[in-house]
Amino acid sequence: MDLGVYRQYLEQYVREAVDNSDGTNVSISNYLWEKKITGLWVRHRQEKQKALKEARKAFDEHRHWPLEIVLSHLGVTTTTQPEN
């Protein structure tokens, strides 16, 4: 397994889930569980499956943690918006 590719997909899946949810751990987890990796010839299948599994696990097991802590636990960098 290529760890660089795995980290890339982990970051992508978590960012996508945060952007497409209301920002709570429960809704992020629900979004991740709806995501499927399908197709016979999926590129980087192992890395994608592992990344999705780890993201789901983190948000399921740590629903009571603040979002920033779960993101830090996963090693996903947070992007902050500049204040005006």
XYZ file of C-alpha atoms in Angstrom:
84
model
C 0.000 0.000 0.000
C 1.236 3.474 -0.911
C 0.969 5.630 2.238
C 1.173 8.885 0.305
C -1.825 7.940 -1.803
C -3.673 6.705 1.310
C -3.095 10.032 3.112
C -4.245 11.915 0.007
C -7.528 9.993 -0.135
C -8.060 10.269 3.624
C -7.711 14.037 3.411
C -9.967 14.177 0.337
C -12.738 12.069 1.873
C -12.749 13.951 5.174
C -12.704 17.384 3.500
C -15.511 16.306 1.162
C -17.566 15.018 4.106
C -17.039 18.214 6.122
C -17.985 20.379 3.137
C -21.135 18.350 2.372
C -22.481 18.071 5.909
C -23.710 20.404 8.620
C -20.326 20.138 10.358
C -21.313 17.779 13.161
C -19.498 14.505 13.662
C -22.748 12.574 13.230
C -23.551 14.128 9.854
C -19.944 13.724 8.693
C -20.072 10.052 9.677
C -23.375 9.615 7.843
C -21.892 11.177 4.713
C -18.869 8.871 4.892
C -21.089 5.798 5.246
C -23.012 6.818 2.124
C -19.792 7.025 0.103
C -19.035 3.877 -1.895
C -15.968 2.693 -3.753
C -17.388 0.782 -6.681
C -16.256 -0.532 -9.980
C -14.217 -3.458 -11.123
C -11.131 -1.499 -12.123
C -10.833 1.179 -9.442
C -7.414 2.745 -9.289
C -5.812 2.666 -5.796
C -8.652 0.513 -4.452
C -6.745 -0.629 -1.352
C -5.714 2.893 -0.393
C -9.230 4.260 -0.954
C -10.866 1.511 1.085
C -8.420 1.929 3.966
C -8.824 5.719 3.973
C -12.618 5.490 3.979
C -12.565 2.816 6.696
C -10.297 4.891 8.950
C -12.332 8.074 8.448
C -15.578 6.250 9.254
C -14.024 4.649 12.324
C -12.712 7.952 13.674
C -16.026 9.777 13.310
C -18.035 6.811 14.647
C -15.867 6.172 17.700
C -15.283 9.821 18.590
C -18.674 11.438 18.045
C -18.359 13.248 21.366
C -15.033 14.879 20.451
C -14.924 18.360 18.892
C -14.465 18.308 15.129
C -11.003 19.879 15.301
C -9.806 17.109 17.616
C -11.085 14.359 15.318
C -9.394 16.025 12.354
C -6.163 16.284 14.350
C -6.498 12.627 15.380
C -6.713 11.676 11.707
C -3.839 13.966 10.803
C -5.999 15.987 8.443
C -4.960 19.598 8.162
C -7.600 22.197 8.738
C -7.909 25.187 6.483
C -8.811 28.427 8.157
C -10.546 31.280 6.459
C -8.862 34.682 6.876
C -10.906 37.102 8.965
C -11.698 40.515 7.525
